[in-house]
mmCIF file of C-alpha atoms in Angstrom:
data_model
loop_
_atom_site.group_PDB
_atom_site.id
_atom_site.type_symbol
_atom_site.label_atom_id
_atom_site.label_comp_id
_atom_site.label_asym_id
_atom_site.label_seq_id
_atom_site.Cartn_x
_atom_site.Cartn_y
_atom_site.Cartn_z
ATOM 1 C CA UNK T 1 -35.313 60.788 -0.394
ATOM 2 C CA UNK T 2 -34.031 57.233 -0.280
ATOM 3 C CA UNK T 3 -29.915 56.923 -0.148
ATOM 4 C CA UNK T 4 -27.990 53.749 -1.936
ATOM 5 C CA UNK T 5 -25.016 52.924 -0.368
ATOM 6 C CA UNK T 6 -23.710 50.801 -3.036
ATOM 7 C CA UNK T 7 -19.948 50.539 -1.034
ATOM 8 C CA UNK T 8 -22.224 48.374 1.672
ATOM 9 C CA UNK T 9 -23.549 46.677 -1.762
ATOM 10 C CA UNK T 10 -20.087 45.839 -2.582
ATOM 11 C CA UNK T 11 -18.961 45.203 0.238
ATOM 12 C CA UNK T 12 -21.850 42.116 1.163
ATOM 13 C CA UNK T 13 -21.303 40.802 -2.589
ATOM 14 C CA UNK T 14 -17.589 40.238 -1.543
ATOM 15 C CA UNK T 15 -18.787 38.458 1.601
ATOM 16 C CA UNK T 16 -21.202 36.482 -0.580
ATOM 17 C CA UNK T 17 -18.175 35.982 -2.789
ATOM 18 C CA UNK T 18 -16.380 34.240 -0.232
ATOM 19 C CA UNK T 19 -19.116 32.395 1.188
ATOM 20 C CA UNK T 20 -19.875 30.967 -2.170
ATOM 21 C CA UNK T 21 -16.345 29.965 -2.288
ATOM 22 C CA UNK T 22 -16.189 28.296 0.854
ATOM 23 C CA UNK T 23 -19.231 26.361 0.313
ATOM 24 C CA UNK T 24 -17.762 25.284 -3.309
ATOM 25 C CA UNK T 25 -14.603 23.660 -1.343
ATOM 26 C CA UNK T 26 -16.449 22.112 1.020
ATOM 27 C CA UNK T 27 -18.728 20.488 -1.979
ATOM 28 C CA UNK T 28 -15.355 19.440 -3.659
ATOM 29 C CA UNK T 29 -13.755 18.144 -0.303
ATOM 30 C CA UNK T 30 -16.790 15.781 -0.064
ATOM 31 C CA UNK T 31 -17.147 14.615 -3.379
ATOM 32 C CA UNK T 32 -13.169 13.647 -3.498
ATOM 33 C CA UNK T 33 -13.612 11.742 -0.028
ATOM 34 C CA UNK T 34 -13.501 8.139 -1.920
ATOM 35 C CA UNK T 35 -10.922 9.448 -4.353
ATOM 36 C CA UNK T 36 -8.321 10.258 -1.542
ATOM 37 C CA UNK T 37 -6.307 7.711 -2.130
ATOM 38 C CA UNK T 38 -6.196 7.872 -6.113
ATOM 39 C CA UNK T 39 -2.213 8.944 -6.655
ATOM 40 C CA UNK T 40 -2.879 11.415 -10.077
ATOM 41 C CA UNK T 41 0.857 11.609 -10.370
ATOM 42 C CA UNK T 42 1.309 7.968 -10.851
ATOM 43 C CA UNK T 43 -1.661 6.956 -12.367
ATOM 44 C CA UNK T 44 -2.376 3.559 -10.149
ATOM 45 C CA UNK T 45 -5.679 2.765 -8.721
ATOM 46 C CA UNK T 46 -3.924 3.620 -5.014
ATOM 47 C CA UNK T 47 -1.453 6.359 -3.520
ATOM 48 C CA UNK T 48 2.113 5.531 -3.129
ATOM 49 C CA UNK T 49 4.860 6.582 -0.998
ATOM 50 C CA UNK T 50 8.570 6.995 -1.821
ATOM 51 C CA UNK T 51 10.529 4.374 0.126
ATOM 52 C CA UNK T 52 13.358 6.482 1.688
ATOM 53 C CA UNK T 53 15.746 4.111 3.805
ATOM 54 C CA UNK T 54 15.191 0.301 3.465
ATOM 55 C CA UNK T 55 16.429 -2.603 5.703
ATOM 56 C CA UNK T 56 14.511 -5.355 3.862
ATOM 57 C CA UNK T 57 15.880 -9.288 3.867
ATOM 58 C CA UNK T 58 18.969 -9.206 6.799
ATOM 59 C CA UNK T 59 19.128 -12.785 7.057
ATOM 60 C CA UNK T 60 20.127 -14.574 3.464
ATOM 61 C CA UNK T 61 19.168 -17.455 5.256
ATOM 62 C CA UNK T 62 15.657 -16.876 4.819
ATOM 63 C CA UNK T 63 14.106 -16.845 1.482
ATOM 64 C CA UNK T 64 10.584 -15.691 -0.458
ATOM 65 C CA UNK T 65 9.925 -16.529 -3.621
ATOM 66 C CA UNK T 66 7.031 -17.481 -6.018
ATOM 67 C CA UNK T 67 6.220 -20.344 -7.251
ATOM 68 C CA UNK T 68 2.847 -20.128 -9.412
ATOM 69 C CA UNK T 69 3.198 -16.750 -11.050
ATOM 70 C CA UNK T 70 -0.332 -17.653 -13.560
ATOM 71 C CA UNK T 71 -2.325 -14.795 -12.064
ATOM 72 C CA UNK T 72 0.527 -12.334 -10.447
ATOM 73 C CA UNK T 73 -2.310 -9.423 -11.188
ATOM 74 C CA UNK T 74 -4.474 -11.024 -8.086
ATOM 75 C CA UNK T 75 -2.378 -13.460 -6.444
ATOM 76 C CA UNK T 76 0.194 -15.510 -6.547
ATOM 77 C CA UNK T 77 1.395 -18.912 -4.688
ATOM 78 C CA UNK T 78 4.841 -18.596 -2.614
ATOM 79 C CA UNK T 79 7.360 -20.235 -0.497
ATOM 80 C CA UNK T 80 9.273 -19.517 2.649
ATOM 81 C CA UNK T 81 12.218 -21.015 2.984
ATOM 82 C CA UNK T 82 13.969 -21.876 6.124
ATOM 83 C CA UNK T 83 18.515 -22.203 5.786
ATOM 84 C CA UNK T 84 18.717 -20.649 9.199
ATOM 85 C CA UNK T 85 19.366 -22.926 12.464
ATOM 86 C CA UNK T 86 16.439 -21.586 14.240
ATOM 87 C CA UNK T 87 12.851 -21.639 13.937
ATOM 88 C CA UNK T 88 11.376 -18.360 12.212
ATOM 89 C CA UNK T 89 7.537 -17.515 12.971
ATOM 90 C CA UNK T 90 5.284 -15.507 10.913
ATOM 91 C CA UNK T 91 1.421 -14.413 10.020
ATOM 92 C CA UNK T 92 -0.852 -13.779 6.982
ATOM 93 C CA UNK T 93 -0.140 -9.790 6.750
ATOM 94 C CA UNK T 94 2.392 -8.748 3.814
ATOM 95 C CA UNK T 95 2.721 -5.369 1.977
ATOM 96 C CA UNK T 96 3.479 -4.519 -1.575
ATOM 97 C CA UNK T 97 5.410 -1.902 -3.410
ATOM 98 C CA UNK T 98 5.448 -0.514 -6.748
ATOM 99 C CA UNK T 99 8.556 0.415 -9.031
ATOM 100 C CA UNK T 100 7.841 4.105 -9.940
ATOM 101 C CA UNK T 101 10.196 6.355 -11.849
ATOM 102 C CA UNK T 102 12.730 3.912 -10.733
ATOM 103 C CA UNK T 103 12.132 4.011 -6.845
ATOM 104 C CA UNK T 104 10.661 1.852 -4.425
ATOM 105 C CA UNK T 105 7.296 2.963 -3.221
ATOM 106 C CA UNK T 106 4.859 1.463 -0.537
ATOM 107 C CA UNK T 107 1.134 1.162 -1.805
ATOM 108 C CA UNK T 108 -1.110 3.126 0.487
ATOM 109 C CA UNK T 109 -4.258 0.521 1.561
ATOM 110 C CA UNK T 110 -6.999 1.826 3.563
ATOM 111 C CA UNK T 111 -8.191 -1.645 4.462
ATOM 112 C CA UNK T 112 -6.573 -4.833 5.436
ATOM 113 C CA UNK T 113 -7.839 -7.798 7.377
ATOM 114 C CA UNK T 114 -4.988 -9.556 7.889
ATOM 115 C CA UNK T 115 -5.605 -13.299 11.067
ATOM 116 C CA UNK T 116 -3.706 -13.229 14.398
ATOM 117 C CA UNK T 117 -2.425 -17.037 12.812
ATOM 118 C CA UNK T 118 1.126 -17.682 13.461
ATOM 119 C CA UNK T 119 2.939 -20.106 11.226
ATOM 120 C CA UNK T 120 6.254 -21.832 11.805
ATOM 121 C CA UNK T 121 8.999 -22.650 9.873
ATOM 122 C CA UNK T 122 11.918 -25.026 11.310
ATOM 123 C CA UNK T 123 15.401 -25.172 10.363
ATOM 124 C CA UNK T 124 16.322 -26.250 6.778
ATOM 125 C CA UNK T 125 12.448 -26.375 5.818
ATOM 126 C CA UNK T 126 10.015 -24.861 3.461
ATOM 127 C CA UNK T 127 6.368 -23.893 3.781
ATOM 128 C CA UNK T 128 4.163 -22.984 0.783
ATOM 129 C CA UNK T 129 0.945 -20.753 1.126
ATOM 130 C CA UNK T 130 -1.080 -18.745 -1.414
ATOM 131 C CA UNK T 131 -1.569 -14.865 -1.445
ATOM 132 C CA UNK T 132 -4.847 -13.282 -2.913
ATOM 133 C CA UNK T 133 -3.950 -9.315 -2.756
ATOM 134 C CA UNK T 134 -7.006 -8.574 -5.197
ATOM 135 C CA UNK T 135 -9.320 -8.049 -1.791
ATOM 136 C CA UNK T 136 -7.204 -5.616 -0.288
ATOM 137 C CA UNK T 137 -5.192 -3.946 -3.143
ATOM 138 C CA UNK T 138 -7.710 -4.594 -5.963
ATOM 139 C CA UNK T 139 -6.263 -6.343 -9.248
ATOM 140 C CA UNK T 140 -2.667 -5.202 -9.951
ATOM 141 C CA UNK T 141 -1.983 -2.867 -13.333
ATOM 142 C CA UNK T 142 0.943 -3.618 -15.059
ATOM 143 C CA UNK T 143 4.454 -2.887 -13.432
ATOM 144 C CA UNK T 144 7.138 -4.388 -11.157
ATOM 145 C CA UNK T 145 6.121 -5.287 -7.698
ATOM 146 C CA UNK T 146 7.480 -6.589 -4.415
ATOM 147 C CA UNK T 147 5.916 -8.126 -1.694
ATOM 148 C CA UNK T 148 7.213 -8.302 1.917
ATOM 149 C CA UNK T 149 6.434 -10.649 5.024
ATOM 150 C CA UNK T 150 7.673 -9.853 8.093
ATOM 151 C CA UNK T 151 8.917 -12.661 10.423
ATOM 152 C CA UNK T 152 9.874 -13.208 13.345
ATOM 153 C CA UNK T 153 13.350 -15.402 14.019
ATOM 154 C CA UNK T 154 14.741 -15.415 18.045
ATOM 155 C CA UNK T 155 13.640 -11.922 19.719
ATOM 156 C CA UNK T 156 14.640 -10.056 16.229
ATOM 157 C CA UNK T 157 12.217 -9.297 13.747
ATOM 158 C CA UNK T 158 13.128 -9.073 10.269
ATOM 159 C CA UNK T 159 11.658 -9.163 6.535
ATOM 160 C CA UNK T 160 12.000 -10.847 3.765
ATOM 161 C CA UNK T 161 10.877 -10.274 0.107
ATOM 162 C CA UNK T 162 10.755 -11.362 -3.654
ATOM 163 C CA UNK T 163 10.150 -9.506 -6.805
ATOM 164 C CA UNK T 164 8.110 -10.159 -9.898
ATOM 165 C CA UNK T 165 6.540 -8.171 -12.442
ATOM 166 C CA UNK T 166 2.513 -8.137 -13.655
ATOM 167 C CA UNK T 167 2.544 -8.010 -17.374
#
């Protein structure tokens, strides 16, 4: 006589069940790697974060704004400007944000090679210097941007920023 246990049958084709499962996740966990940083909700090319508090441009002495807005989706040419009475230092990085649903958000990079190069900027003076995000944030979809330098003015570092819009 041979006996079937067929609740040991069940029992392994739930654990085969599960196994299968696990191994499915792990398959979709790999494939998404690269798309980790694809925001679904929003739609854009990168994730975004909500900005919650924001302390952006303390000094109205100290200005950012564009100046050759003919190719805002990969770069753009700006200006620092200098009304202060002391020298204000700063380097290549910047960030952007994104208007969505009518909030601030940070773009999420992965990858940003920003040089060590400081630049100065004396009392009542300008500097001009050209921005090519399209390396590090790809080339911009349509929407209303900011992007922000830091800088550096005394022992108190602050940021300043300027607006535009990719059509």
């Amino acid at each position: 006589l041979r006996f079937t246990n067929y609740a040991g049958d069940a029992h392994m084709l739930k654990k085969l069940g599960v196994f299968l499962l696990l191994i499915l996740m792990l398959i979709n966990i790999i494939a998404c790697e690269d798309k980790k940083y694809v925001n679904i909700h929003t739609g854009y090319p990168w994730a975004t974060e909500r900005i919650i508090t924001e302390s952006l441009n303390d000094n109205k002495d100290i200005s950012l704004s564009i100046i050759d807005d003919s190719d805002l989706s990969n770069k753009a040419r700006l200006s620092i400007k200098n009304n202060s009475s002391e020298n204000i230092w700063f380097g290549s990085k910047y960030s952007l944000q994104i208007v969505v649903n009518n909030e601030w958000h940070n773009i999420l990079i992965t990858k940003a090679d920003f040089t060590t190069e400081q630049i100065s900027v004396e009392p009542e003076n300008e500097i001009e210097f050209e921005v090519d995000w399209s390396q590090i944030y790809g080339e911009l979809p349509t929407g209303v941007y900011r992007i922000i330098k830091e800088y550096d003015i005394g022992q108190t570092t602050s940021f300043v920023y300027c607006t535009f819009t990719v059509l």
